[in-house]
């Protein structure tokens, strides 16, 4: 993909992951061009973060569209105006249509707050505590039609602390996300990580398991 990969970030809420991208790009530690930030929620605080950073923003609410395909077509038209080479889903709370995934095949990243394939879906922190797991974390993966099921690139894992609440655990996981998500997106931007033959590859080798970073 070459340097300064044009990247669009899709959000629905607070946008702390978006902020991590903004901070790393402005610090020069992440070589992406943040071409635009899209939200499906007009009051998403991430839109304010983007505007402060001088990044173009757009918002389309799904309520105005009859179905998912019609909404996704409108989103694609907006995104394509920015000519992104990479889409970064950062707390974008929408299920993507097959047409959307096909349109950007191999160029969509997501971060999911669990050590996939464990705990796809919602309420991951509480589910980890309920199960008594020793480890929790977050996963950056390519997006396919399978929800939270696409090929994994990078995981950040951390030990669950005795007695901590789901909220405390969730905050620690988010701090991990702010490191692993820009790192994995940087690999894609540099062309080191690619989606090939239905899987994730790093430095020309298939990733049968994701790269794992361990945090405190
Ligand atoms: C992150 O925890 C991510 O794992 C999940 O949505 C959350 C987004 O948080 N997909 P923020 O909006 O980046 O703060």
mmCIF file of C-alpha atoms and ligand atoms in Angstrom:
data_model
loop_
_atom_site.group_PDB
_atom_site.id
_atom_site.type_symbol
_atom_site.label_atom_id
_atom_site.label_comp_id
_atom_site.label_asym_id
_atom_site.label_seq_id
_atom_site.Cartn_x
_atom_site.Cartn_y
_atom_site.Cartn_z
ATOM 1 C CA UNK A 1 0.000 0.000 0.000
ATOM 2 C CA UNK A 2 2.929 2.348 0.458
ATOM 3 C CA UNK A 3 3.472 5.139 2.921
ATOM 4 C CA UNK A 4 0.652 7.431 4.019
ATOM 5 C CA UNK A 5 -2.101 4.918 3.447
ATOM 6 C CA UNK A 6 -5.384 6.850 3.222
ATOM 7 C CA UNK A 7 -7.475 5.698 6.151
ATOM 8 C CA UNK A 8 -11.076 6.293 7.149
ATOM 9 C CA UNK A 9 -12.111 5.652 10.747
ATOM 10 C CA UNK A 10 -15.699 4.646 11.553
ATOM 11 C CA UNK A 11 -17.094 5.336 15.008
ATOM 12 C CA UNK A 12 -20.358 5.423 16.925
ATOM 13 C CA UNK A 13 -19.257 6.804 20.267
ATOM 14 C CA UNK A 14 -16.527 8.185 22.439
ATOM 15 C CA UNK A 15 -13.676 7.494 20.072
ATOM 16 C CA UNK A 16 -10.793 6.853 22.450
ATOM 17 C CA UNK A 17 -9.291 4.493 19.874
ATOM 18 C CA UNK A 18 -9.704 7.201 17.250
ATOM 19 C CA UNK A 19 -7.866 9.555 19.630
ATOM 20 C CA UNK A 20 -4.993 7.077 19.874
ATOM 21 C CA UNK A 21 -4.699 7.135 16.057
ATOM 22 C CA UNK A 22 -4.835 10.947 15.982
ATOM 23 C CA UNK A 23 -2.171 11.217 18.686
ATOM 24 C CA UNK A 24 0.178 8.710 17.090
ATOM 25 C CA UNK A 25 -0.144 10.231 13.625
ATOM 26 C CA UNK A 26 0.538 13.699 14.995
ATOM 27 C CA UNK A 27 3.506 12.373 17.005
ATOM 28 C CA UNK A 28 4.916 10.824 13.826
ATOM 29 C CA UNK A 29 4.886 7.286 15.235
ATOM 30 C CA UNK A 30 2.115 6.117 12.899
ATOM 31 C CA UNK A 31 2.428 6.713 9.171
ATOM 32 C CA UNK A 32 -1.189 6.883 8.006
ATOM 33 C CA UNK A 33 -3.177 9.688 6.409
ATOM 34 C CA UNK A 34 -6.415 10.101 8.360
ATOM 35 C CA UNK A 35 -8.659 10.950 5.410
ATOM 36 C CA UNK A 36 -11.964 11.116 7.263
ATOM 37 C CA UNK A 37 -13.985 10.070 10.285
ATOM 38 C CA UNK A 38 -17.485 8.697 9.791
ATOM 39 C CA UNK A 39 -20.151 8.278 12.465
ATOM 40 C CA UNK A 40 -23.679 6.880 12.360
ATOM 41 C CA UNK A 41 -24.430 8.830 15.548
ATOM 42 C CA UNK A 42 -24.544 12.638 15.326
ATOM 43 C CA UNK A 43 -23.641 13.086 18.994
ATOM 44 C CA UNK A 44 -20.636 10.747 18.938
ATOM 45 C CA UNK A 45 -17.872 12.515 20.846
ATOM 46 C CA UNK A 46 -15.350 11.095 18.398
ATOM 47 C CA UNK A 47 -16.643 13.597 15.814
ATOM 48 C CA UNK A 48 -15.462 16.419 18.097
ATOM 49 C CA UNK A 49 -12.064 14.760 18.464
ATOM 50 C CA UNK A 50 -11.755 14.541 14.667
ATOM 51 C CA UNK A 51 -12.830 18.137 14.089
ATOM 52 C CA UNK A 52 -10.304 19.371 16.659
ATOM 53 C CA UNK A 53 -7.620 17.487 14.775
ATOM 54 C CA UNK A 54 -8.715 19.021 11.459
ATOM 55 C CA UNK A 55 -9.895 15.715 9.991
ATOM 56 C CA UNK A 56 -12.958 15.772 7.666
ATOM 57 C CA UNK A 57 -16.048 14.246 9.259
ATOM 58 C CA UNK A 58 -19.368 12.895 8.043
ATOM 59 C CA UNK A 59 -22.437 11.504 9.758
ATOM 60 C CA UNK A 60 -25.343 9.552 8.307
ATOM 61 C CA UNK A 61 -28.065 8.184 10.579
ATOM 62 C CA UNK A 62 -29.524 4.851 9.627
ATOM 63 C CA UNK A 63 -33.067 5.841 10.641
ATOM 64 C CA UNK A 64 -33.556 7.651 7.345
ATOM 65 C CA UNK A 65 -32.968 4.475 5.284
ATOM 66 C CA UNK A 66 -35.432 1.641 4.668
ATOM 67 C CA UNK A 67 -32.960 -1.184 5.233
ATOM 68 C CA UNK A 68 -29.349 -2.087 5.952
ATOM 69 C CA UNK A 69 -28.347 -2.338 2.296
ATOM 70 C CA UNK A 70 -29.670 1.146 1.482
ATOM 71 C CA UNK A 71 -27.907 2.636 4.501
ATOM 72 C CA UNK A 72 -24.655 0.855 3.697
ATOM 73 C CA UNK A 73 -24.779 2.113 0.105
ATOM 74 C CA UNK A 74 -25.054 5.685 1.401
ATOM 75 C CA UNK A 75 -22.137 5.095 3.770
ATOM 76 C CA UNK A 76 -20.023 3.612 0.965
ATOM 77 C CA UNK A 77 -20.715 6.652 -1.242
ATOM 78 C CA UNK A 78 -19.565 8.944 1.564
ATOM 79 C CA UNK A 79 -16.472 6.910 2.356
ATOM 80 C CA UNK A 80 -15.505 6.542 -1.297
ATOM 81 C CA UNK A 81 -15.413 10.332 -1.599
ATOM 82 C CA UNK A 82 -12.387 10.117 0.721
ATOM 83 C CA UNK A 83 -10.823 7.347 -1.424
ATOM 84 C CA UNK A 84 -9.719 5.292 1.554
ATOM 85 C CA UNK A 85 -7.315 2.398 1.151
ATOM 86 C CA UNK A 86 -8.082 1.213 4.670
ATOM 87 C CA UNK A 87 -11.180 1.328 6.893
ATOM 88 C CA UNK A 88 -10.686 1.213 10.650
ATOM 89 C CA UNK A 89 -13.786 0.274 12.660
ATOM 90 C CA UNK A 90 -13.313 1.860 16.074
ATOM 91 C CA UNK A 91 -16.426 1.254 18.121
ATOM 92 C CA UNK A 92 -18.685 1.346 15.039
ATOM 93 C CA UNK A 93 -21.842 -0.295 16.377
ATOM 94 C CA UNK A 94 -23.333 -1.511 13.127
ATOM 95 C CA UNK A 95 -23.420 -4.920 11.504
ATOM 96 C CA UNK A 96 -22.044 -4.548 7.985
ATOM 97 C CA UNK A 97 -23.958 -5.863 4.968
ATOM 98 C CA UNK A 98 -22.327 -8.446 2.711
ATOM 99 C CA UNK A 99 -22.176 -5.812 -0.033
ATOM 100 C CA UNK A 100 -20.208 -3.455 2.214
ATOM 101 C CA UNK A 101 -17.711 -6.143 3.230
ATOM 102 C CA UNK A 102 -17.293 -7.175 -0.416
ATOM 103 C CA UNK A 103 -16.746 -3.574 -1.552
ATOM 104 C CA UNK A 104 -13.806 -3.156 0.840
ATOM 105 C CA UNK A 105 -12.719 -6.815 0.956
ATOM 106 C CA UNK A 106 -9.438 -7.215 2.841
ATOM 107 C CA UNK A 107 -9.262 -3.513 3.666
ATOM 108 C CA UNK A 108 -11.420 -3.341 6.801
ATOM 109 C CA UNK A 109 -10.003 -3.698 10.309
ATOM 110 C CA UNK A 110 -11.905 -4.119 13.544
ATOM 111 C CA UNK A 111 -10.907 -4.289 17.172
ATOM 112 C CA UNK A 112 -12.865 -6.519 19.484
ATOM 113 C CA UNK A 113 -12.425 -6.426 23.264
ATOM 114 C CA UNK A 114 -11.732 -10.127 23.815
ATOM 115 C CA UNK A 115 -9.173 -12.765 22.958
ATOM 116 C CA UNK A 116 -10.996 -14.031 19.883
ATOM 117 C CA UNK A 117 -12.218 -16.641 19.099
ATOM 118 C CA UNK A 118 -13.319 -16.463 22.738
ATOM 119 C CA UNK A 119 -16.206 -14.083 23.461
ATOM 120 C CA UNK A 120 -17.469 -12.653 20.184
ATOM 121 C CA UNK A 121 -20.415 -10.297 20.741
ATOM 122 C CA UNK A 122 -21.194 -7.983 23.647
ATOM 123 C CA UNK A 123 -20.433 -7.724 27.404
ATOM 124 C CA UNK A 124 -17.071 -9.399 27.017
ATOM 125 C CA UNK A 125 -15.520 -8.106 30.274
ATOM 126 C CA UNK A 126 -18.340 -9.443 32.447
ATOM 127 C CA UNK A 127 -18.337 -12.748 30.602
ATOM 128 C CA UNK A 128 -14.594 -13.136 31.208
ATOM 129 C CA UNK A 129 -15.088 -12.438 34.935
ATOM 130 C CA UNK A 130 -18.055 -14.813 35.151
ATOM 131 C CA UNK A 131 -15.997 -17.576 33.554
ATOM 132 C CA UNK A 132 -13.112 -16.982 35.983
ATOM 133 C CA UNK A 133 -10.612 -16.604 33.136
ATOM 134 C CA UNK A 134 -7.004 -15.842 33.947
ATOM 135 C CA UNK A 135 -6.421 -13.761 30.813
ATOM 136 C CA UNK A 136 -8.391 -11.165 28.871
ATOM 137 C CA UNK A 137 -7.514 -8.698 26.154
ATOM 138 C CA UNK A 138 -8.370 -7.407 22.730
ATOM 139 C CA UNK A 139 -7.961 -8.527 19.132
ATOM 140 C CA UNK A 140 -7.343 -6.632 15.893
ATOM 141 C CA UNK A 141 -8.665 -8.589 12.925
ATOM 142 C CA UNK A 142 -9.628 -8.238 9.283
ATOM 143 C CA UNK A 143 -13.381 -8.007 8.798
ATOM 144 C CA UNK A 144 -15.255 -10.706 6.915
ATOM 145 C CA UNK A 145 -18.957 -11.535 6.765
ATOM 146 C CA UNK A 146 -18.607 -13.488 10.002
ATOM 147 C CA UNK A 147 -19.229 -11.200 12.986
ATOM 148 C CA UNK A 148 -16.018 -10.879 15.056
ATOM 149 C CA UNK A 149 -14.758 -13.872 13.077
ATOM 150 C CA UNK A 150 -12.295 -12.529 10.488
ATOM 151 C CA UNK A 151 -8.585 -13.420 10.426
ATOM 152 C CA UNK A 152 -6.743 -12.181 13.504
ATOM 153 C CA UNK A 153 -3.613 -10.040 13.215
ATOM 154 C CA UNK A 154 -2.614 -8.869 16.696
ATOM 155 C CA UNK A 155 -3.804 -9.567 20.227
ATOM 156 C CA UNK A 156 -2.940 -7.693 23.398
ATOM 157 C CA UNK A 157 -3.497 -9.808 26.481
ATOM 158 C CA UNK A 158 -3.383 -8.971 30.163
ATOM 159 C CA UNK A 159 -3.897 -10.950 33.363
ATOM 160 C CA UNK A 160 -7.253 -10.504 35.086
ATOM 161 C CA UNK A 161 -6.704 -9.060 38.586
ATOM 162 C CA UNK A 162 -8.411 -10.683 41.540
ATOM 163 C CA UNK A 163 -11.526 -8.810 42.601
ATOM 164 C CA UNK A 164 -11.545 -6.254 39.794
ATOM 165 C CA UNK A 165 -14.857 -5.100 38.353
ATOM 166 C CA UNK A 166 -15.922 -5.392 34.715
ATOM 167 C CA UNK A 167 -15.539 -1.609 34.410
ATOM 168 C CA UNK A 168 -11.968 -1.666 35.773
ATOM 169 C CA UNK A 169 -11.050 -4.565 33.544
ATOM 170 C CA UNK A 170 -12.634 -2.803 30.568
ATOM 171 C CA UNK A 171 -10.547 0.328 31.180
ATOM 172 C CA UNK A 172 -7.357 -1.706 31.263
ATOM 173 C CA UNK A 173 -8.356 -3.454 28.043
ATOM 174 C CA UNK A 174 -8.979 -0.091 26.380
ATOM 175 C CA UNK A 175 -5.495 1.119 27.279
ATOM 176 C CA UNK A 176 -4.157 -1.997 25.585
ATOM 177 C CA UNK A 177 -6.317 -1.275 22.540
ATOM 178 C CA UNK A 178 -4.826 2.194 22.206
ATOM 179 C CA UNK A 179 -1.451 0.541 21.653
ATOM 180 C CA UNK A 180 -2.275 -2.516 19.577
ATOM 181 C CA UNK A 181 -4.788 -0.967 17.188
ATOM 182 C CA UNK A 182 -2.506 1.743 15.754
ATOM 183 C CA UNK A 183 0.313 -0.807 15.627
ATOM 184 C CA UNK A 184 -1.683 -3.330 13.579
ATOM 185 C CA UNK A 185 -3.135 -0.617 11.328
ATOM 186 C CA UNK A 186 0.401 0.647 10.778
ATOM 187 C CA UNK A 187 1.416 -2.835 9.598
ATOM 188 C CA UNK A 188 -1.449 -2.789 7.095
ATOM 189 C CA UNK A 189 -0.603 0.746 6.002
ATOM 190 C CA UNK A 190 2.989 -0.268 5.350
ATOM 191 C CA UNK A 191 1.836 -3.330 3.410
ATOM 192 C CA UNK A 192 3.393 -5.687 5.988
ATOM 193 C CA UNK A 193 0.037 -7.141 7.065
ATOM 194 C CA UNK A 194 -2.324 -8.160 4.265
ATOM 195 C CA UNK A 195 -5.495 -10.152 3.725
ATOM 196 C CA UNK A 196 -4.653 -12.927 1.285
ATOM 197 C CA UNK A 197 -6.363 -16.242 0.388
ATOM 198 C CA UNK A 198 -8.954 -15.584 3.071
ATOM 199 C CA UNK A 199 -6.366 -15.203 5.840
ATOM 200 C CA UNK A 200 -4.086 -12.665 7.486
ATOM 201 C CA UNK A 201 -0.429 -12.545 6.460
ATOM 202 C CA UNK A 202 2.450 -10.688 8.072
ATOM 203 C CA UNK A 203 5.769 -10.168 6.305
ATOM 204 C CA UNK A 204 4.816 -12.737 3.631
ATOM 205 C CA UNK A 205 3.985 -15.473 6.138
ATOM 206 C CA UNK A 206 0.471 -16.684 6.931
ATOM 207 C CA UNK A 207 -0.631 -15.871 10.467
ATOM 208 C CA UNK A 208 -2.154 -19.116 11.672
ATOM 209 C CA UNK A 209 -2.147 -17.511 15.115
ATOM 210 C CA UNK A 210 -2.180 -13.767 15.748
ATOM 211 C CA UNK A 211 0.872 -11.942 17.039
ATOM 212 C CA UNK A 212 0.466 -11.697 20.823
ATOM 213 C CA UNK A 213 1.668 -8.852 23.041
ATOM 214 C CA UNK A 214 1.438 -9.294 26.787
ATOM 215 C CA UNK A 215 0.671 -6.355 29.083
ATOM 216 C CA UNK A 216 0.560 -5.981 32.864
HETATM 217 C C1 LIG B 1 -13.537 -0.543 21.990
HETATM 218 O O1 LIG B 1 -13.413 -1.075 23.269
HETATM 219 C C2 LIG B 1 -13.548 -1.634 20.968
HETATM 220 O O2 LIG B 1 -12.991 -2.825 21.417
HETATM 221 C C3 LIG B 1 -14.975 -1.858 20.664
HETATM 222 O O3 LIG B 1 -15.599 -0.614 20.847
HETATM 223 C C4 LIG B 1 -14.861 0.155 21.786
HETATM 224 C C5 LIG B 1 -14.704 1.531 21.231
HETATM 225 O O4 LIG B 1 -14.275 2.435 22.190
HETATM 226 N N1 LIG B 1 -15.120 -2.405 19.344
HETATM 227 P P1 LIG B 1 -13.868 3.935 21.774
HETATM 228 O O5 LIG B 1 -15.084 4.562 21.130
HETATM 229 O O6 LIG B 1 -12.712 3.834 20.849
HETATM 230 O O7 LIG B 1 -13.536 4.609 23.062
#
